[in-house]
PDB file of C-alpha atoms in Angstrom:
ATOM      1  CA  PRO A 259      60.825  13.896 -15.345  1.00 47.00           C
ATOM      2  CA  ILE A 260      63.839  11.971 -14.089  1.00 52.00           C
ATOM      3  CA  PRO A 261      63.369   9.623 -12.341  1.00 44.00           C
ATOM      4  CA  PRO A 262      61.404   7.732 -13.422  1.00 53.00           C
ATOM      5  CA  GLN A 263      62.434   7.487 -17.052  1.00 64.00           C
ATOM      6  CA  LEU A 264      59.162   7.274 -18.928  1.00 68.00           C
ATOM      7  CA  PRO A 265      58.676   5.319 -22.158  1.00 69.00           C
ATOM      8  CA  ASN A 266      57.571   8.163 -24.457  1.00 72.00           C
ATOM      9  CA  ASP A 267      56.626  11.840 -24.695  1.00 72.00           C
ATOM     10  CA  LEU A 268      52.921  11.213 -24.183  1.00 74.00           C
ATOM     11  CA  THR A 269      53.326   9.480 -20.834  1.00 78.00           C
ATOM     12  CA  CYS A 270      55.916  12.090 -19.859  1.00 77.00           C
ATOM     13  CA  ASN A 271      53.515  14.953 -20.569  1.00 77.00           C
ATOM     14  CA  ILE A 272      50.653  13.216 -18.765  1.00 81.00           C
ATOM     15  CA  HIS A 273      52.942  12.715 -15.770  1.00 81.00           C
ATOM     16  CA  LEU A 274      53.711  16.447 -15.734  1.00 78.00           C
ATOM     17  CA  ALA A 275      50.066  17.455 -16.244  1.00 81.00           C
ATOM     18  CA  ARG A 276      49.049  15.418 -13.216  1.00 86.00           C
ATOM     19  CA  ASN A 277      50.941  17.907 -11.084  1.00 85.00           C
ATOM     20  CA  PHE A 278      48.049  20.269 -11.858  1.00 86.00           C
ATOM     21  CA  ASP A 279      45.184  17.776 -12.200  1.00 87.00           C
ATOM     22  CA  SER A 280      45.602  14.253 -10.832  1.00 89.00           C
ATOM     23  CA  GLY A 281      42.742  12.994 -12.993  1.00 89.00           C
ATOM     24  CA  ILE A 282      44.466  13.652 -16.343  1.00 85.00           C
ATOM     25  CA  SER A 283      44.644  10.632 -18.685  1.00 82.00           C
ATOM     26  CA  GLU A 284      45.308   9.856 -22.355  1.00 75.00           C
ATOM     27  CA  LYS A 285      41.686  10.663 -23.273  1.00 75.00           C
ATOM     28  CA  ASP A 286      42.350  14.301 -22.321  1.00 74.00           C
ATOM     29  CA  VAL A 287      45.187  14.722 -24.866  1.00 67.00           C
ATOM     30  CA  PHE A 288      44.244  16.688 -27.969  1.00 70.00           C
ATOM     31  CA  LEU A 289      45.360  19.491 -30.255  1.00 77.00           C
ATOM     32  CA  PRO A 290      42.482  21.938 -30.728  1.00 80.00           C
ATOM     33  CA  ARG A 291      41.951  23.388 -34.204  1.00 84.00           C
ATOM     34  CA  ILE A 292      39.974  26.603 -33.961  1.00 90.00           C
ATOM     35  CA  ALA A 293      38.862  29.312 -36.372  1.00 93.00           C
ATOM     36  CA  GLU A 294      40.906  31.996 -34.625  1.00 95.00           C
ATOM     37  CA  ALA A 295      44.137  30.055 -35.125  1.00 94.00           C
ATOM     38  CA  ARG A 296      43.300  29.398 -38.767  1.00 95.00           C
ATOM     39  CA  SER A 297      42.600  33.093 -39.326  1.00 97.00           C
ATOM     40  CA  GLU A 298      45.889  34.027 -37.638  1.00 96.00           C
ATOM     41  CA  ALA A 299      47.861  31.626 -39.823  1.00 97.00           C
ATOM     42  CA  TYR A 300      46.198  32.854 -43.024  1.00 96.00           C
ATOM     43  CA  GLY A 301      46.762  36.498 -42.081  1.00 97.00           C
ATOM     44  CA  VAL A 302      50.465  36.095 -41.285  1.00 97.00           C
ATOM     45  CA  THR A 303      51.287  34.003 -44.359  1.00 97.00           C
ATOM     46  CA  GLU A 304      49.454  36.382 -46.697  1.00 97.00           C
ATOM     47  CA  ARG A 305      51.764  39.186 -45.548  1.00 96.00           C
ATOM     48  CA  TYR A 306      54.611  37.132 -46.994  1.00 97.00           C
ATOM     49  CA  ASN A 307      52.751  36.458 -50.243  1.00 97.00           C
ATOM     50  CA  ILE A 308      52.137  32.833 -49.290  1.00 97.00           C
ATOM     51  CA  SER A 309      48.742  31.242 -49.907  1.00 96.00           C
ATOM     52  CA  MET A 310      47.908  28.380 -47.537  1.00 95.00           C
ATOM     53  CA  GLY A 311      45.160  27.345 -49.930  1.00 92.00           C
ATOM     54  CA  LYS A 312      47.148  27.356 -53.165  1.00 93.00           C
ATOM     55  CA  ASP A 313      50.903  27.170 -52.554  1.00 95.00           C
ATOM     56  CA  ARG A 314      52.840  24.002 -51.862  1.00 94.00           C
ATOM     57  CA  ILE A 315      54.707  24.742 -48.648  1.00 97.00           C
ATOM     58  CA  ILE A 316      57.711  23.041 -47.077  1.00 97.00           C
ATOM     59  CA  ALA A 317      58.266  23.876 -43.418  1.00 98.00           C
ATOM     60  CA  PHE A 318      61.537  23.638 -41.484  1.00 98.00           C
ATOM     61  CA  TYR A 319      61.766  23.436 -37.718  1.00 97.00           C
ATOM     62  CA  PRO A 320      65.332  23.924 -36.373  1.00 94.00           C
ATOM     63  CA  SER A 321      64.241  23.446 -32.731  1.00 92.00           C
ATOM     64  CA  LYS A 322      66.955  24.019 -30.139  1.00 85.00           C
ATOM     65  CA  GLU A 323      69.706  21.958 -28.612  1.00 76.00           C
ATOM     66  CA  LEU A 324      69.156  20.808 -25.052  1.00 74.00           C
ATOM     67  CA  PRO A 325      71.772  19.428 -22.655  1.00 68.00           C
ATOM     68  CA  HIS A 326      70.430  15.896 -23.170  1.00 69.00           C
ATOM     69  CA  ARG A 327      69.416  16.229 -26.828  1.00 73.00           C
ATOM     70  CA  PRO A 328      72.026  17.018 -29.508  1.00 77.00           C
ATOM     71  CA  ARG A 329      70.625  18.911 -32.465  1.00 84.00           C
ATOM     72  CA  TRP A 330      71.256  18.456 -36.171  1.00 89.00           C
ATOM     73  CA  ASP A 331      72.960  21.630 -37.406  1.00 90.00           C
ATOM     74  CA  PRO A 332      70.277  24.047 -38.764  1.00 93.00           C
ATOM     75  CA  LYS A 333      72.648  25.000 -41.593  1.00 94.00           C
ATOM     76  CA  ASN A 334      71.851  21.602 -43.065  1.00 95.00           C
ATOM     77  CA  PHE A 335      68.249  22.674 -43.568  1.00 96.00           C
ATOM     78  CA  ILE A 336      69.455  25.550 -45.737  1.00 96.00           C
ATOM     79  CA  GLU A 337      71.345  23.010 -47.829  1.00 96.00           C
ATOM     80  CA  ILE A 338      68.126  21.042 -48.248  1.00 97.00           C
ATOM     81  CA  VAL A 339      66.308  24.206 -49.397  1.00 97.00           C
ATOM     82  CA  HIS A 340      69.009  24.712 -52.030  1.00 96.00           C
ATOM     83  CA  ARG A 341      68.635  21.109 -53.180  1.00 96.00           C
ATOM     84  CA  PHE A 342      64.875  21.482 -53.585  1.00 96.00           C
ATOM     85  CA  LYS A 343      65.344  24.664 -55.608  1.00 95.00           C
ATOM     86  CA  LYS A 344      68.015  23.075 -57.761  1.00 95.00           C
ATOM     87  CA  ASP A 345      65.643  20.205 -58.535  1.00 94.00           C
ATOM     88  CA  GLY A 346      62.931  22.665 -59.582  1.00 93.00           C
ATOM     89  CA  PHE A 347      60.490  22.555 -56.677  1.00 91.00           C
ATOM     90  CA  THR A 348      58.100  25.458 -57.251  1.00 89.00           C
ATOM     91  CA  GLY A 349      56.567  25.822 -53.801  1.00 93.00           C
ATOM     92  CA  LYS A 350      57.319  28.030 -50.816  1.00 97.00           C
ATOM     93  CA  PHE A 351      59.761  27.475 -47.960  1.00 98.00           C
ATOM     94  CA  ILE A 352      59.085  28.608 -44.409  1.00 98.00           C
ATOM     95  CA  VAL A 353      60.661  28.336 -40.955  1.00 98.00           C
ATOM     96  CA  VAL A 354      58.583  27.779 -37.822  1.00 97.00           C
ATOM     97  CA  GLY A 355      59.458  27.740 -34.152  1.00 95.00           C
ATOM     98  CA  SER A 356      60.080  30.140 -31.294  1.00 94.00           C
ATOM     99  CA  LEU A 357      61.299  33.734 -31.470  1.00 94.00           C
ATOM    100  CA  GLN A 358      64.744  32.621 -30.321  1.00 93.00           C
ATOM    101  CA  GLU A 359      64.901  29.989 -33.072  1.00 94.00           C
ATOM    102  CA  GLY A 360      63.785  32.591 -35.603  1.00 95.00           C
ATOM    103  CA  GLU A 361      66.554  34.973 -34.575  1.00 96.00           C
ATOM    104  CA  GLU A 362      69.089  32.183 -34.823  1.00 95.00           C
ATOM    105  CA  TRP A 363      67.877  31.273 -38.308  1.00 96.00           C
ATOM    106  CA  LYS A 364      68.171  34.888 -39.404  1.00 95.00           C
ATOM    107  CA  LYS A 365      71.870  34.851 -38.466  1.00 95.00           C
ATOM    108  CA  ILE A 366      72.740  31.725 -40.436  1.00 95.00           C
ATOM    109  CA  ASP A 367      70.531  32.241 -43.504  1.00 95.00           C
ATOM    110  CA  LYS A 368      72.627  34.968 -45.103  1.00 91.00           C
ATOM    111  CA  ASP A 369      71.023  34.533 -48.539  1.00 91.00           C
ATOM    112  CA  ASN A 370      67.410  34.585 -47.302  1.00 94.00           C
ATOM    113  CA  SER A 371      66.897  31.157 -48.814  1.00 96.00           C
ATOM    114  CA  VAL A 372      63.381  30.722 -47.395  1.00 97.00           C
ATOM    115  CA  ASP A 373      60.292  32.679 -48.401  1.00 97.00           C
ATOM    116  CA  ALA A 374      59.310  33.438 -44.811  1.00 97.00           C
ATOM    117  CA  ASN A 375      60.917  33.088 -41.411  1.00 97.00           C
ATOM    118  CA  LEU A 376      57.769  32.750 -39.302  1.00 97.00           C
ATOM    119  CA  ALA A 377      59.464  31.531 -36.128  1.00 96.00           C
ATOM    120  CA  GLY A 378      58.131  33.616 -33.255  1.00 95.00           C
ATOM    121  CA  LYS A 379      55.409  35.161 -35.411  1.00 96.00           C
ATOM    122  CA  LEU A 380      52.700  32.532 -34.858  1.00 95.00           C
ATOM    123  CA  SER A 381      51.008  31.031 -31.827  1.00 94.00           C
ATOM    124  CA  ILE A 382      51.344  27.286 -31.333  1.00 91.00           C
ATOM    125  CA  LEU A 383      47.808  26.647 -32.575  1.00 93.00           C
ATOM    126  CA  ALA A 384      48.315  28.886 -35.626  1.00 95.00           C
ATOM    127  CA  SER A 385      51.603  27.092 -36.320  1.00 95.00           C
ATOM    128  CA  ALA A 386      49.720  23.791 -36.228  1.00 94.00           C
ATOM    129  CA  GLU A 387      47.124  25.132 -38.677  1.00 96.00           C
ATOM    130  CA  LEU A 388      49.885  26.203 -41.038  1.00 97.00           C
ATOM    131  CA  LEU A 389      51.683  22.862 -40.737  1.00 96.00           C
ATOM    132  CA  SER A 390      48.430  21.066 -41.546  1.00 94.00           C
ATOM    133  CA  ARG A 391      48.588  22.725 -44.980  1.00 95.00           C
ATOM    134  CA  CYS A 392      52.259  21.922 -45.679  1.00 96.00           C
ATOM    135  CA  CYS A 393      53.290  19.145 -48.039  1.00 94.00           C
ATOM    136  CA  ILE A 394      56.065  18.232 -45.588  1.00 96.00           C
ATOM    137  CA  THR A 395      57.668  19.422 -42.366  1.00 97.00           C
ATOM    138  CA  VAL A 396      61.367  18.717 -41.790  1.00 97.00           C
ATOM    139  CA  GLY A 397      63.128  19.341 -38.526  1.00 96.00           C
ATOM    140  CA  ASN A 398      64.796  18.366 -35.311  1.00 93.00           C
ATOM    141  CA  ASP A 399      63.086  16.616 -32.444  1.00 89.00           C
ATOM    142  CA  GLY A 400      60.935  19.117 -30.557  1.00 88.00           C
ATOM    143  CA  GLY A 401      57.447  20.291 -29.710  1.00 87.00           C
ATOM    144  CA  LEU A 402      56.303  21.511 -33.126  1.00 92.00           C
ATOM    145  CA  MET A 403      57.271  18.217 -34.750  1.00 92.00           C
ATOM    146  CA  HIS A 404      54.695  16.556 -32.516  1.00 89.00           C
ATOM    147  CA  ALA A 405      52.169  19.215 -33.518  1.00 91.00           C
ATOM    148  CA  ALA A 406      52.918  18.572 -37.208  1.00 93.00           C
ATOM    149  CA  GLY A 407      52.380  14.855 -36.753  1.00 90.00           C
ATOM    150  CA  ALA A 408      49.173  15.461 -34.813  1.00 88.00           C
ATOM    151  CA  VAL A 409      47.668  17.414 -37.732  1.00 91.00           C
ATOM    152  CA  GLU A 410      48.766  14.673 -40.166  1.00 90.00           C
ATOM    153  CA  CYS A 411      51.414  16.642 -41.997  1.00 94.00           C
ATOM    154  CA  PRO A 412      53.958  14.365 -43.746  1.00 95.00           C
ATOM    155  CA  LEU A 413      56.948  14.597 -41.482  1.00 95.00           C
ATOM    156  CA  VAL A 414      60.691  13.911 -41.475  1.00 96.00           C
ATOM    157  CA  VAL A 415      62.075  14.257 -37.957  1.00 95.00           C
ATOM    158  CA  ILE A 416      65.726  13.960 -36.981  1.00 92.00           C
ATOM    159  CA  MET A 417      66.116  12.323 -33.587  1.00 86.00           C
ATOM    160  CA  THR A 418      69.834  12.027 -33.005  1.00 80.00           C
ATOM    161  CA  ASN A 419      69.829  10.136 -29.714  1.00 74.00           C
ATOM    162  CA  THR A 420      66.156  10.026 -28.739  1.00 76.00           C
ATOM    163  CA  PRO A 421      64.552   6.556 -28.497  1.00 76.00           C
ATOM    164  CA  PRO A 422      62.094   5.768 -31.318  1.00 75.00           C
ATOM    165  CA  THR A 423      59.301   5.460 -28.739  1.00 77.00           C
ATOM    166  CA  TYR A 424      59.404   9.265 -28.483  1.00 80.00           C
ATOM    167  CA  ARG A 425      58.615   9.674 -32.188  1.00 84.00           C
ATOM    168  CA  PRO A 426      55.962  12.216 -33.190  1.00 86.00           C
ATOM    169  CA  PRO A 427      52.534  10.834 -34.143  1.00 84.00           C
ATOM    170  CA  GLY A 428      51.273  10.398 -37.680  1.00 84.00           C
ATOM    171  CA  GLU A 429      51.176   7.643 -40.277  1.00 86.00           C
ATOM    172  CA  LYS A 430      53.368   9.732 -42.587  1.00 89.00           C
ATOM    173  CA  THR A 431      56.112  10.320 -40.019  1.00 92.00           C
ATOM    174  CA  VAL A 432      59.643   9.159 -40.855  1.00 94.00           C
ATOM    175  CA  VAL A 433      62.307   9.182 -38.138  1.00 92.00           C
ATOM    176  CA  ILE A 434      65.975   9.612 -39.060  1.00 90.00           C
ATOM    177  CA  GLN A 435      68.556   8.513 -36.531  1.00 83.00           C
ATOM    178  CA  SER A 436      72.318   8.157 -36.518  1.00 77.00           C
ATOM    179  CA  LYS A 437      73.927   4.774 -37.071  1.00 74.00           C
ATOM    180  CA  LEU A 438      76.266   5.580 -34.188  1.00 68.00           C
ATOM    181  CA  THR A 439      75.340   3.869 -30.953  1.00 60.00           C
ATOM    182  CA  CYS A 440      77.663   5.704 -28.568  1.00 60.00           C
ATOM    183  CA  CYS A 441      74.702   7.150 -26.673  1.00 55.00           C
ATOM    184  CA  ALA A 442      72.446   4.114 -26.931  1.00 57.00           C
ATOM    185  CA  ASP A 443      70.318   3.526 -23.831  1.00 58.00           C
ATOM    186  CA  SER A 444      71.624   6.727 -22.216  1.00 58.00           C
ATOM    187  CA  TYR A 445      68.679   9.032 -23.042  1.00 63.00           C
ATOM    188  CA  PRO A 446      67.664  11.368 -21.466  1.00 62.00           C
ATOM    189  CA  LYS A 447      71.115  11.741 -19.882  1.00 65.00           C
ATOM    190  CA  ARG A 448      73.798  12.802 -22.320  1.00 63.00           C
ATOM    191  CA  PRO A 449      77.106  11.223 -21.270  1.00 61.00           C
ATOM    192  CA  ASP A 450      79.505  13.592 -19.523  1.00 63.00           C
ATOM    193  CA  TRP A 451      82.232  12.673 -21.989  1.00 59.00           C
ATOM    194  CA  CYS A 452      80.075  13.638 -24.993  1.00 63.00           C
ATOM    195  CA  ARG A 453      81.345  17.085 -26.002  1.00 55.00           C
ATOM    196  CA  VAL A 454      80.948  16.775 -29.788  1.00 55.00           C
ATOM    197  CA  ALA A 455      77.704  15.122 -30.855  1.00 59.00           C
ATOM    198  CA  GLY A 456      78.898  12.633 -33.447  1.00 65.00           C
ATOM    199  CA  CYS A 457      75.377  11.228 -33.675  1.00 71.00           C
ATOM    200  CA  ALA A 458      74.243  14.552 -35.173  1.00 75.00           C
ATOM    201  CA  ALA A 459      77.218  15.031 -37.498  1.00 76.00           C
ATOM    202  CA  ASP A 460      76.794  11.448 -38.742  1.00 81.00           C
ATOM    203  CA  ILE A 461      73.528  12.358 -40.507  1.00 86.00           C
ATOM    204  CA  SER A 462      74.083  13.818 -43.973  1.00 89.00           C
ATOM    205  CA  ALA A 463      72.045  16.528 -45.685  1.00 92.00           C
ATOM    206  CA  ASP A 464      72.004  14.413 -48.844  1.00 93.00           C
ATOM    207  CA  GLY A 465      70.473  11.500 -46.976  1.00 92.00           C
ATOM    208  CA  VAL A 466      67.800  13.644 -45.340  1.00 95.00           C
ATOM    209  CA  TYR A 467      66.963  15.295 -48.656  1.00 96.00           C
ATOM    210  CA  ASP A 468      66.471  11.919 -50.340  1.00 95.00           C
ATOM    211  CA  VAL A 469      64.093  10.869 -47.559  1.00 95.00           C
ATOM    212  CA  CYS A 470      62.158  14.149 -47.952  1.00 95.00           C
ATOM    213  CA  ARG A 471      61.752  13.581 -51.679  1.00 93.00           C
ATOM    214  CA  ASN A 472      60.434  10.079 -51.075  1.00 92.00           C
ATOM    215  CA  VAL A 473      57.982  11.208 -48.402  1.00 92.00           C
ATOM    216  CA  ILE A 474      56.571  13.944 -50.627  1.00 90.00           C
ATOM    217  CA  ALA A 475      56.372  11.637 -53.655  1.00 87.00           C
ATOM    218  CA  ASN A 476      54.424   9.067 -51.619  1.00 85.00           C
ATOM    219  CA  SER A 477      52.090  11.660 -50.095  1.00 76.00           C
ATOM    220  CA  ALA A 478      50.825  13.725 -53.019  1.00 64.00           C
ATOM    221  CA  GLU A 479      51.625  15.056 -56.457  1.00 56.00           C
ATOM    222  CA  VAL A 480      54.606  17.408 -56.341  1.00 53.00           C
ATOM    223  CA  ILE A 481      54.982  20.395 -58.624  1.00 53.00           C
ATOM    224  CA  TYR A 482      58.428  20.615 -60.201  1.00 50.00           C
ATOM    225  CA  LYS A 483      59.492  22.670 -63.176  1.00 49.00           C
TER     226      LYS A 483
END
């Protein structure tokens, strides 16, 4: 909501929820994990020959660009997949998100670089169950990144111009931001003169990949050939 500009996503969401129930507070915030969602996630992944119990899974979340939030180009995530494969990572690669994001991914991933494009094929709760089993989730700022952090999945989130106070939860969450400060203190209003998001282009795939490797190495044993 604007105004007022609120300090982080949690207070923003509580502010919105109070439109429906004025008694909402931080103690009411939770991400339910239920058997039905777990069963849904297992069923969908098995159709793609992915085992949530056995396979090491890396999830990518392209999110979507909003007027106030530039997005890191999803093609960069494909480059990161190629880097992992080149380095001998033996796990599975998936995409999560909305149906629209899944259709967009299908258009850019000409070589079918991931094992499963599950965007639009899972409910939010089933997506969270799946992310809880991933060795890392990598993506743009957006709703599912907060879900990944909430279920304690190691997380690398790219927040081009979003203040760090909006970071997803989780002790294993690493935020990558541009060194450019052209939009500093302007969030959530993207300047009218900003037509090309230099803060997004300033972040390299090589740099993000190196951070991903470090996060995985510090989280658990990684299987490489």
